[in-house]
Short mmCIF file of C-alpha atoms in Angstrom, two decimals:
data_model
loop_
_atom_site.label_atom_id
_atom_site.label_comp_id
_atom_site.label_asym_id
_atom_site.label_seq_id
_atom_site.Cartn_x
_atom_site.Cartn_y
_atom_site.Cartn_z
CA MET Y 731 -12.87 2.27 42.89
CA LYS Y 732 -13.23 2.59 39.10
CA LYS Y 733 -14.92 -0.82 38.87
CA LEU Y 734 -17.39 0.15 41.59
CA PHE Y 735 -18.17 3.42 39.81
CA LEU Y 736 -18.78 1.68 36.48
CA LEU Y 737 -20.94 -0.95 38.16
CA THR Y 738 -23.04 1.79 39.79
CA ILE Y 739 -23.56 3.53 36.44
CA LEU Y 740 -24.52 0.25 34.76
CA LEU Y 741 -27.04 -0.63 37.48
CA HIS Y 742 -28.44 2.89 37.32
CA LEU Y 743 -28.87 2.69 33.56
CA THR Y 744 -30.46 -0.76 33.87
CA PHE Y 745 -32.94 0.65 36.37
CA ILE Y 746 -33.73 3.52 34.00
CA VAL Y 747 -34.39 1.11 31.13
CA LYS Y 748 -36.75 -0.97 33.24
CA ALA Y 749 -38.50 1.92 34.92
CA GLN Y 750 -39.11 4.34 32.08
CA THR Y 751 -41.42 3.78 29.15
CA SER Y 752 -39.21 5.50 26.61
CA LEU Y 753 -35.54 6.00 25.85
CA SER Y 754 -34.07 9.33 24.85
CA LEU Y 755 -31.19 9.71 22.46
CA ASP Y 756 -28.82 10.48 25.35
CA SER Y 757 -29.85 7.37 27.29
CA CYS Y 758 -29.38 5.22 24.16
CA ARG Y 759 -25.91 6.68 23.75
CA ALA Y 760 -25.07 6.04 27.38
CA LEU Y 761 -26.22 2.42 27.16
CA ALA Y 762 -24.31 1.86 23.92
CA LEU Y 763 -21.11 3.33 25.33
CA THR Y 764 -21.44 1.26 28.49
CA ASN Y 765 -22.20 -2.08 26.86
CA ASN Y 766 -20.21 -1.96 23.62
CA LYS Y 767 -17.70 -4.81 23.67
CA ASP Y 768 -15.23 -3.09 21.35
CA LEU Y 769 -15.09 -0.11 23.73
CA LEU Y 770 -14.57 -2.43 26.69
CA ILE Y 771 -11.70 -4.07 24.79
CA SER Y 772 -10.15 -0.71 23.89
CA HIS Y 773 -10.45 0.39 27.53
CA GLU Y 774 -8.48 -2.68 28.58
CA LYS Y 775 -5.90 -1.83 25.91
CA ILE Y 776 -5.50 1.56 27.61
CA ASN Y 777 -4.88 -0.21 30.92
CA ALA Y 778 -2.37 -2.55 29.31
CA ALA Y 779 -0.50 0.35 27.66
CA HIS Y 780 -0.51 2.24 30.98
CA TYR Y 781 1.13 -0.64 32.84
CA GLN Y 782 3.61 -1.20 30.01
CA ARG Y 783 4.66 2.44 30.40
CA LYS Y 784 5.18 1.89 34.12
CA ALA Y 785 7.16 -1.28 33.41
CA ALA Y 786 9.36 0.60 30.92
CA PHE Y 787 10.23 3.21 33.56
CA THR Y 788 11.65 0.49 35.82
CA ASN Y 789 14.52 0.03 33.35
CA TYR Y 790 16.02 3.22 34.82
CA LEU Y 791 16.19 1.59 38.27
CA PRO Y 792 18.63 -0.97 39.71
CA ASN Y 793 17.81 -4.59 39.08
CA PHE Y 794 18.27 -7.12 41.88
CA SER Y 795 18.35 -10.88 41.33
CA ALA Y 796 19.19 -13.91 43.45
CA THR Y 797 20.65 -17.22 42.27
CA GLY Y 798 21.08 -20.47 44.14
CA ALA Y 799 22.52 -23.84 43.08
CA TYR Y 800 23.30 -27.30 44.49
CA MET Y 801 25.48 -29.88 42.74
CA ARG Y 802 26.33 -33.46 43.70
CA ASN Y 803 29.64 -34.65 42.23
CA GLN Y 804 30.55 -38.30 41.78
CA LYS Y 805 34.17 -37.75 42.72
CA GLU Y 806 36.02 -35.40 45.02
CA PHE Y 807 38.47 -32.93 43.55
CA SER Y 808 42.01 -33.61 44.85
CA LEU Y 809 44.95 -31.22 45.05
CA LEU Y 810 47.40 -34.15 45.61
CA ASN Y 811 47.90 -37.28 43.54
CA ASN Y 812 48.01 -40.72 45.12
CA ASP Y 813 51.83 -40.90 45.21
CA GLN Y 814 52.01 -37.55 46.99
CA LYS Y 815 49.41 -38.67 49.52
CA ALA Y 816 51.32 -41.93 50.18
CA ALA Y 817 54.60 -40.07 50.56
CA LEU Y 818 53.13 -37.60 53.06
CA SER Y 819 51.29 -40.31 55.02
CA GLY Y 820 54.49 -42.45 55.37
CA LEU Y 821 56.86 -39.56 55.88
CA GLY Y 822 58.20 -40.80 59.23
CA SER Y 823 58.47 -44.43 58.11
CA ASN Y 824 60.34 -43.43 54.99
CA LEU Y 825 62.79 -41.35 57.01
CA ALA Y 826 63.31 -43.94 59.75
CA GLY Y 827 66.53 -45.41 58.14
CA PRO Y 828 68.23 -42.10 57.51
CA ILE Y 829 67.21 -40.87 60.95
CA GLY Y 830 68.67 -44.05 62.61
CA GLN Y 831 71.96 -43.67 60.76
CA ALA Y 832 72.20 -40.04 61.78
CA ALA Y 833 71.40 -40.91 65.40
CA ALA Y 834 74.12 -43.65 65.47
CA GLY Y 835 76.69 -41.15 64.19
CA ILE Y 836 75.72 -38.64 66.85
CA ILE Y 837 75.86 -41.25 69.62
CA ALA Y 838 79.32 -42.40 68.48
CA THR Y 839 80.57 -38.87 68.66
CA TYR Y 840 78.69 -37.88 71.81
CA PRO Y 841 78.05 -40.98 73.93
CA GLU Y 842 76.53 -38.90 76.72
CA LEU Y 843 73.56 -38.01 74.39
CA ALA Y 844 72.69 -41.64 73.77
CA PRO Y 845 69.57 -41.73 76.05
CA LEU Y 846 68.11 -38.53 74.49
CA ILE Y 847 68.89 -39.55 70.90
CA SER Y 848 67.35 -42.97 71.44
CA SER Y 849 64.09 -41.49 72.76
CA LEU Y 850 63.85 -39.00 69.88
CA SER Y 851 64.67 -41.52 67.17
CA GLY Y 852 61.89 -43.76 68.49
CA SER Y 853 59.10 -41.11 68.55
CA LEU Y 854 60.11 -38.91 65.56
CA PRO Y 855 58.95 -41.24 62.73
CA ALA Y 856 55.53 -41.58 64.31
CA ALA Y 857 55.27 -37.80 64.74
CA LEU Y 858 56.25 -37.26 61.10
CA ASP Y 859 53.67 -39.83 59.90
CA GLN Y 860 51.01 -38.05 61.94
CA ALA Y 861 52.03 -34.64 60.54
CA GLY Y 862 51.95 -36.03 56.97
CA ASN Y 863 48.45 -37.48 57.48
CA SER Y 864 47.27 -34.16 58.93
CA LEU Y 865 48.59 -32.32 55.85
CA VAL Y 866 46.82 -34.76 53.51
CA ASP Y 867 43.54 -34.25 55.41
CA ALA Y 868 43.99 -30.47 55.35
CA LEU Y 869 44.35 -30.49 51.55
CA ARG Y 870 41.12 -32.43 50.99
CA THR Y 871 38.56 -30.37 49.04
CA ASP Y 872 35.41 -32.41 49.82
CA THR Y 873 33.68 -31.15 46.69
CA ARG Y 874 31.17 -33.97 46.33
CA ASN Y 875 28.40 -31.70 47.73
CA VAL Y 876 28.68 -28.14 46.42
CA TYR Y 877 26.37 -25.24 47.37
CA ALA Y 878 26.52 -21.79 45.78
CA GLY Y 879 24.41 -18.63 45.92
CA ALA Y 880 24.66 -15.05 44.73
CA ILE Y 881 22.75 -11.76 44.93
CA THR Y 882 23.39 -9.53 41.93
CA LEU Y 883 22.73 -5.82 41.41
CA THR Y 884 22.72 -4.35 37.90
CA GLN Y 885 22.42 -0.60 37.30
CA PRO Y 886 22.37 0.57 33.67
CA LEU Y 887 24.56 3.61 33.16
CA TYR Y 888 24.42 4.06 29.39
CA MET Y 889 22.48 1.88 26.92
CA GLY Y 890 22.85 3.97 23.79
CA GLY Y 891 19.57 5.80 24.46
CA LYS Y 892 17.49 2.60 24.26
CA ILE Y 893 15.83 3.00 27.67
CA ARG Y 894 14.85 6.61 27.05
CA ALA Y 895 13.49 5.81 23.58
CA TYR Y 896 11.53 2.82 24.88
CA ASN Y 897 9.95 4.95 27.59
CA LYS Y 898 8.83 7.46 24.98
CA ILE Y 899 7.40 4.64 22.85
CA THR Y 900 5.29 3.32 25.73
CA LYS Y 901 4.11 6.85 26.54
CA TYR Y 902 3.01 7.38 22.92
CA ALA Y 903 1.45 3.90 22.87
CA GLU Y 904 -0.71 4.72 25.88
CA GLU Y 905 -1.91 7.94 24.26
CA LEU Y 906 -2.49 6.04 21.01
CA ALA Y 907 -4.72 3.57 22.85
CA ARG Y 908 -6.70 6.51 24.27
CA GLN Y 909 -7.16 8.04 20.83
CA GLN Y 910 -8.32 4.72 19.40
CA HIS Y 911 -10.79 4.46 22.27
CA ASN Y 912 -12.08 7.96 21.50
CA GLY Y 913 -12.43 7.05 17.84
CA GLY Y 914 -14.38 3.94 18.82
CA MET Y 915 -16.66 6.04 21.01
CA GLN Y 916 -17.46 8.36 18.10
CA GLU Y 917 -18.22 5.37 15.88
CA VAL Y 918 -20.56 3.93 18.51
CA ILE Y 919 -22.30 7.29 18.98
CA MET Y 920 -22.72 7.68 15.23
CA SER Y 921 -24.11 4.14 14.82
CA THR Y 922 -26.48 4.67 17.75
CA ASP Y 923 -27.72 7.99 16.39
CA GLN Y 924 -28.30 6.48 12.96
CA ALA Y 925 -30.24 3.54 14.44
CA TYR Y 926 -32.23 5.88 16.70
CA TRP Y 927 -33.33 8.19 13.89
CA GLN Y 928 -33.99 5.22 11.64
CA VAL Y 929 -36.53 4.00 14.21
CA ILE Y 930 -38.07 7.49 14.37
CA SER Y 931 -38.28 7.55 10.57
CA LEU Y 932 -40.03 4.17 10.42
CA VAL Y 933 -42.40 5.12 13.25
CA ASN Y 934 -43.50 8.16 11.27
CA LYS Y 935 -43.76 6.10 8.09
CA LYS Y 936 -45.89 3.59 9.98
CA LYS Y 937 -48.23 6.39 11.07
CA LEU Y 938 -48.26 7.61 7.47
CA ALA Y 939 -49.04 4.13 6.15
CA GLU Y 940 -51.83 3.72 8.71
CA GLY Y 941 -53.28 7.09 7.77
CA TYR Y 942 -53.06 6.27 4.08
CA LEU Y 943 -54.74 2.91 4.64
CA LYS Y 944 -57.49 4.62 6.60
CA LEU Y 945 -58.08 7.08 3.73
CA LEU Y 946 -58.29 4.24 1.24
CA GLN Y 947 -60.63 2.26 3.45
CA GLN Y 948 -62.89 5.31 3.75
CA LEU Y 949 -62.70 5.79 0.00
CA ASP Y 950 -63.54 2.11 -0.52
CA SER Y 951 -66.57 2.48 1.71
CA ASP Y 952 -67.72 5.56 -0.18
CA VAL Y 953 -67.23 3.90 -3.57
CA GLU Y 954 -69.24 0.85 -2.45
CA LYS Y 955 -72.10 3.12 -1.51
CA MET Y 956 -71.81 4.94 -4.82
CA ILE Y 957 -71.82 1.64 -6.71
CA ALA Y 958 -74.98 0.63 -4.86
CA GLU Y 959 -76.61 3.89 -5.93
CA GLY Y 960 -75.36 3.47 -9.52
CA VAL Y 961 -73.12 6.52 -9.42
CA ALA Y 962 -69.82 4.59 -9.66
CA THR Y 963 -68.78 1.49 -11.58
CA LYS Y 964 -67.47 -1.82 -10.29
CA ALA Y 965 -64.18 -1.02 -12.01
CA ASP Y 966 -63.84 1.96 -9.69
CA GLY Y 967 -64.42 -0.29 -6.72
CA LEU Y 968 -61.87 -2.82 -7.97
CA SER Y 969 -59.24 -0.10 -8.43
CA VAL Y 970 -59.79 1.14 -4.86
CA ARG Y 971 -59.54 -2.40 -3.44
CA VAL Y 972 -56.24 -2.94 -5.26
CA LYS Y 973 -54.90 0.21 -3.66
CA VAL Y 974 -56.18 -0.95 -0.26
CA ASN Y 975 -54.33 -4.25 -0.64
CA GLU Y 976 -51.16 -2.42 -1.67
CA ALA Y 977 -51.49 -0.12 1.34
CA GLU Y 978 -51.92 -3.11 3.69
CA MET Y 979 -48.80 -4.72 2.20
CA THR Y 980 -46.87 -1.45 2.56
CA LEU Y 981 -47.96 -1.20 6.21
CA THR Y 982 -46.79 -4.77 6.84
CA LYS Y 983 -43.36 -4.03 5.34
CA VAL Y 984 -43.03 -0.87 7.40
CA GLU Y 985 -43.96 -2.74 10.59
CA ASP Y 986 -41.41 -5.46 9.83
CA GLY Y 987 -38.74 -2.85 9.10
CA LEU Y 988 -39.58 -1.03 12.33
CA SER Y 989 -39.24 -4.26 14.33
CA LEU Y 990 -35.82 -4.92 12.81
CA ALA Y 991 -34.75 -1.31 13.42
CA ARG Y 992 -35.75 -1.60 17.10
CA MET Y 993 -33.80 -4.85 17.37
CA LEU Y 994 -30.72 -3.16 15.92
CA LEU Y 995 -31.01 -0.32 18.40
CA CYS Y 996 -31.42 -2.82 21.26
CA GLN Y 997 -28.34 -4.67 20.08
CA LEU Y 998 -26.31 -1.45 20.01
CA CYS Y 999 -27.55 -0.51 23.49
CA GLY Y 1000 -26.74 -3.94 24.91
CA LEU Y 1001 -30.40 -4.78 25.57
CA ASP Y 1002 -32.31 -7.95 24.82
CA LEU Y 1003 -33.48 -7.90 21.21
CA SER Y 1004 -37.06 -8.53 22.28
CA SER Y 1005 -37.13 -5.61 24.73
CA PRO Y 1006 -40.32 -3.54 24.18
CA ILE Y 1007 -38.59 -0.17 23.95
CA THR Y 1008 -40.14 3.08 22.84
CA LEU Y 1009 -38.27 6.26 22.00
CA ALA Y 1010 -38.87 9.71 23.40
CA ASP Y 1011 -39.13 11.33 19.95
CA GLU Y 1012 -41.61 8.87 18.43
CA ASN Y 1013 -44.60 11.20 18.92
CA MET Y 1014 -42.96 14.19 17.25
CA GLU Y 1015 -44.82 15.19 14.11
CA ASN Y 1016 -41.89 17.26 12.88
CA ILE Y 1017 -38.33 16.38 13.80
CA PRO Y 1018 -36.59 19.41 15.34
CA LEU Y 1019 -33.77 20.53 13.10
CA ASN Y 1020 -31.14 23.03 14.16
CA PRO Y 1021 -29.40 25.15 11.52
CA THR Y 1022 -25.99 23.67 10.82
CA ASP Y 1023 -23.02 25.91 10.16
CA THR Y 1024 -21.14 24.47 7.20
CA HIS Y 1025 -18.28 26.95 7.56
CA PHE Y 1026 -15.44 25.12 9.24
CA ASP Y 1027 -11.75 25.34 9.96
CA LEU Y 1028 -9.78 22.30 8.83
CA SER Y 1029 -7.26 22.82 11.61
CA THR Y 1030 -10.07 22.09 14.07
CA ALA Y 1031 -10.81 18.82 12.29
CA TYR Y 1032 -7.12 17.88 12.34
CA GLU Y 1033 -6.95 18.57 16.08
CA ASN Y 1034 -10.16 16.72 16.95
CA ARG Y 1035 -10.02 13.69 14.67
CA PRO Y 1036 -8.68 10.67 16.60
CA GLU Y 1037 -7.35 9.20 13.37
CA ILE Y 1038 -5.00 12.14 12.80
CA ARG Y 1039 -3.81 12.13 16.39
CA SER Y 1040 -3.29 8.36 16.20
CA LEU Y 1041 -1.18 8.65 13.06
CA GLU Y 1042 0.83 11.49 14.62
CA LEU Y 1043 1.55 9.27 17.61
CA ALA Y 1044 2.41 6.36 15.31
CA THR Y 1045 4.89 8.63 13.52
CA GLN Y 1046 6.53 9.50 16.84
CA ILE Y 1047 6.65 5.82 17.81
CA TYR Y 1048 8.44 4.88 14.58
CA LYS Y 1049 10.94 7.70 15.10
CA GLN Y 1050 11.77 6.31 18.53
CA LYS Y 1051 12.06 2.81 17.05
CA VAL Y 1052 14.87 4.21 14.90
CA ASN Y 1053 16.65 5.24 18.12
CA VAL Y 1054 16.04 1.80 19.66
CA THR Y 1055 17.47 0.06 16.60
CA ARG Y 1056 20.49 2.36 16.54
CA ALA Y 1057 21.08 1.85 20.28
CA GLU Y 1058 21.44 -1.91 19.79
CA HIS Y 1059 24.70 -1.24 17.95
CA LEU Y 1060 26.13 1.39 20.31
CA PRO Y 1061 28.25 0.80 23.43
CA SER Y 1062 26.42 -0.08 26.63
CA ILE Y 1063 27.72 0.42 30.16
CA ALA Y 1064 26.32 -1.05 33.37
CA LEU Y 1065 27.38 -1.12 37.02
CA MET Y 1066 27.55 -4.65 38.47
CA GLY Y 1067 27.58 -5.70 42.10
CA ASN Y 1068 27.50 -9.22 43.60
CA TYR Y 1069 27.58 -10.99 46.91
CA MET Y 1070 28.45 -14.68 46.51
CA VAL Y 1071 28.52 -17.55 49.02
CA THR Y 1072 29.82 -21.09 48.53
CA ASN Y 1073 30.10 -24.31 50.48
CA PRO Y 1074 32.82 -25.63 50.55
CA SER Y 1075 34.53 -22.28 50.85
CA VAL Y 1076 38.11 -21.60 49.80
CA PHE Y 1077 38.78 -18.38 51.68
CA ASN Y 1078 40.51 -20.24 54.54
CA SER Y 1079 41.65 -23.35 52.72
CA PHE Y 1080 38.80 -25.78 51.97
CA GLU Y 1081 36.10 -25.66 54.65
CA ASN Y 1082 32.59 -27.13 54.72
CA LYS Y 1083 31.11 -23.77 55.72
CA PHE Y 1084 29.09 -21.07 53.98
CA LYS Y 1085 31.37 -18.13 53.39
CA GLY Y 1086 31.06 -15.31 50.90
CA MET Y 1087 32.46 -12.13 49.50
CA TRP Y 1088 31.21 -9.09 47.59
CA ASN Y 1089 32.49 -7.57 44.39
CA VAL Y 1090 31.67 -4.53 42.27
CA GLY Y 1091 32.62 -3.63 38.74
CA VAL Y 1092 31.65 -1.98 35.51
CA MET Y 1093 30.64 -3.96 32.43
CA VAL Y 1094 31.14 -2.43 28.99
CA GLN Y 1095 29.84 -4.00 25.80
CA LEU Y 1096 31.18 -2.55 22.59
CA PRO Y 1097 30.00 -3.91 19.21
CA ILE Y 1098 32.94 -4.03 16.85
CA TRP Y 1099 31.91 -5.53 13.53
CA HIS Y 1100 28.63 -7.07 12.37
CA TRP Y 1101 28.99 -6.67 8.61
CA GLY Y 1102 26.79 -3.57 8.49
CA GLU Y 1103 23.81 -5.16 10.24
CA GLY Y 1104 23.21 -2.09 12.41
CA ILE Y 1105 23.26 0.26 9.44
CA TYR Y 1106 20.78 -1.85 7.49
CA LYS Y 1107 18.40 -2.20 10.42
CA THR Y 1108 18.54 1.53 11.11
CA LYS Y 1109 17.75 2.32 7.48
CA ALA Y 1110 14.83 -0.10 7.58
CA ALA Y 1111 13.48 1.60 10.71
CA LYS Y 1112 13.83 5.01 9.03
CA ALA Y 1113 11.87 3.71 6.03
CA GLU Y 1114 9.05 2.61 8.36
CA ALA Y 1115 9.07 6.06 9.95
CA ARG Y 1116 8.73 7.67 6.52
CA ILE Y 1117 5.83 5.34 5.71
CA ALA Y 1118 4.01 6.52 8.85
CA GLN Y 1119 4.65 10.13 7.82
CA TYR Y 1120 3.21 9.51 4.35
CA GLN Y 1121 0.17 7.84 5.89
CA LEU Y 1122 -0.38 10.90 8.05
CA GLN Y 1123 -0.21 13.21 5.05
CA ASP Y 1124 -2.60 10.98 3.12
CA ALA Y 1125 -5.05 10.93 6.03
CA ARG Y 1126 -5.02 14.74 6.21
CA GLU Y 1127 -5.88 14.97 2.53
CA LYS Y 1128 -8.68 12.40 2.82
CA ILE Y 1129 -10.13 14.12 5.88
CA GLU Y 1130 -10.17 17.43 4.04
CA LEU Y 1131 -12.11 15.76 1.22
CA GLN Y 1132 -14.42 14.01 3.68
CA VAL Y 1133 -15.25 17.22 5.54
CA ASN Y 1134 -16.05 19.05 2.31
CA GLN Y 1135 -18.24 16.17 1.15
CA ALA Y 1136 -20.08 16.20 4.48
CA ALA Y 1137 -20.68 19.96 4.18
CA PHE Y 1138 -22.05 19.50 0.64
CA LYS Y 1139 -24.34 16.74 1.85
CA VAL Y 1140 -25.69 18.95 4.66
CA ASN Y 1141 -26.48 21.73 2.18
CA GLU Y 1142 -28.00 19.27 -0.26
CA ALA Y 1143 -30.14 17.67 2.45
CA GLY Y 1144 -31.37 21.11 3.53
CA LYS Y 1145 -32.42 21.96 -0.03
CA LYS Y 1146 -34.18 18.61 -0.41
CA LEU Y 1147 -36.10 19.26 2.80
CA VAL Y 1148 -37.27 22.66 1.52
CA MET Y 1149 -38.40 21.08 -1.74
CA ALA Y 1150 -40.09 18.18 0.06
CA SER Y 1151 -41.97 20.64 2.31
CA LYS Y 1152 -43.23 22.58 -0.70
CA ASN Y 1153 -44.26 19.37 -2.45
CA MET Y 1154 -46.05 18.29 0.71
CA GLU Y 1155 -48.04 21.52 0.80
CA LYS Y 1156 -49.08 21.07 -2.84
CA ALA Y 1157 -49.98 17.41 -2.30
CA GLU Y 1158 -52.13 18.24 0.74
CA GLU Y 1159 -53.89 20.98 -1.24
CA ASN Y 1160 -54.51 18.64 -4.19
CA LEU Y 1161 -55.79 15.90 -1.88
CA ARG Y 1162 -58.13 18.28 -0.15
CA TYR Y 1163 -59.64 19.50 -3.45
CA ALA Y 1164 -59.79 15.96 -4.85
CA THR Y 1165 -61.59 14.63 -1.76
CA LEU Y 1166 -64.04 17.52 -1.80
CA GLY Y 1167 -64.67 17.14 -5.53
CA PHE Y 1168 -65.17 13.39 -5.18
CA ARG Y 1169 -67.80 13.89 -2.50
CA GLU Y 1170 -69.54 16.42 -4.72
CA GLY Y 1171 -69.35 14.00 -7.66
CA VAL Y 1172 -67.27 16.18 -9.97
CA ILE Y 1173 -63.96 14.27 -9.69
CA ALA Y 1174 -63.42 10.66 -10.69
CA THR Y 1175 -62.20 7.93 -8.36
CA SER Y 1176 -58.94 7.57 -10.29
CA ASN Y 1177 -58.12 11.22 -9.67
CA VAL Y 1178 -58.69 10.80 -5.95
CA LEU Y 1179 -56.40 7.77 -5.92
CA GLU Y 1180 -53.72 9.74 -7.77
CA ALA Y 1181 -54.03 12.59 -5.28
CA GLN Y 1182 -53.76 10.20 -2.32
CA THR Y 1183 -50.76 8.43 -3.85
CA ALA Y 1184 -49.06 11.77 -4.49
CA TRP Y 1185 -49.78 12.82 -0.90
CA LEU Y 1186 -48.29 9.57 0.42
CA SER Y 1187 -45.18 10.01 -1.72
CA ALA Y 1188 -44.73 13.66 -0.69
CA GLN Y 1189 -45.19 12.87 3.00
CA SER Y 1190 -42.71 9.98 2.78
CA GLU Y 1191 -40.18 12.18 0.99
CA LYS Y 1192 -40.55 14.82 3.68
CA ILE Y 1193 -39.86 12.27 6.43
CA ASP Y 1194 -36.82 10.97 4.52
CA ALA Y 1195 -35.58 14.53 3.98
CA GLN Y 1196 -35.88 15.34 7.70
CA ILE Y 1197 -34.01 12.19 8.69
CA ASP Y 1198 -31.42 12.84 5.98
CA VAL Y 1199 -30.78 16.32 7.38
CA LYS Y 1200 -30.34 14.83 10.85
CA LEU Y 1201 -27.97 12.12 9.64
CA THR Y 1202 -25.89 14.49 7.51
CA GLU Y 1203 -25.50 16.77 10.55
CA ILE Y 1204 -24.22 13.78 12.53
CA TYR Y 1205 -21.87 12.83 9.69
CA LEU Y 1206 -20.49 16.38 9.51
CA LYS Y 1207 -19.83 16.43 13.26
CA LYS Y 1208 -18.15 13.04 12.95
CA SER Y 1209 -15.98 14.35 10.09
CA LEU Y 1210 -14.98 17.40 12.19
CA GLY Y 1211 -14.35 15.23 15.25
CA THR Y 1212 -16.90 17.14 17.36
CA LEU Y 1213 -19.48 14.36 17.73
CA GLN Y 1214 -20.19 13.93 21.44
#
């Protein structure tokens, strides 16, 4: 369901890109968040951490396993040696002499029993031989082909707290992956915003360069006419042409920079680098700027910054690793249950049949002496936990410094914009008077060029100041963790 939803969003965004003539800042963000490979990787890390947490929970549950084996032996195990087998097989034959002597004594004493004694003495050895052979056969093990199988149940009862600690670690790890994903999203949004406003800045500078070139071309035309009438010198015309060439070169550089900036934005949005995109804010003469509140609460930044939350989770993970390390050197108790079958079976002598039995028990493992290994490992884990705590404290201090720097930059950018606006007003006024005076013949060509150059510089500074205000606002939101 999630894959279908993401596919629908991606197709919808692709349709928007193809259908509309311009991209807004929100649509650029949406495309960047959808197509960024690092975010896709971090999303899969969230899935992996989620399933690892589920796998860790299964350690609380009984574990079932089945085992089967077959073994072919060269020789058969024997409970009797060869002499014992020979003695049992010839039992009647070996007793024939003693039995005959006993029968003769009985007959001499009791002649009337002679027929009965004769019949018994003739059949008894054979019966004893048969009984001996039967006993030898019954004691055969027939272990040349051996089959065995078992189903085992294991239920942990006490593992020194290892299972509980490991479950907490996987829970923190999943949340850590989410925080890293959120941090990556803010980085992508910030990079996209910077690239977007960089394009807007270069679009405005391109318009400025085109306007400046147009002014110089008009001035060049006027100077040529004045030279023809003898009012201006050829040196004036040469100075204007030099400025025209410089303006054409400046326009070329701005156009090249704008092309590269568009390519960067396309790359961030996951579009083809040659896509002919236009932005919704390109036609704005003045970039809308909202007043930014530089009064902030550091606790808000600590709560919102993914880096702080990630380090807090890392600290908790290392604390639980101390418990895991300690648990490896504590007693562990588990309930065991088995059902085993074998062939040959030995429950009713040796039989070539599958027969089995069940058994239950409790297994206890108690470490006795490992030369202090557990103590050393536990101390090492505690040292790692303290390192994570120090890193968290250091990050808090750096974030406090970063937020204050961002606030200073916002204020500084606002002051620069005010100054650039005032300079722009003065430059426009000077250019207007210089142009009027030039047409009336009371101002020299060099003064007009200076006024136009000053106007170009003031206009460019104003554009840079507006973009700088926008970017410092984004940086402040990023520092506070409120960039969305």
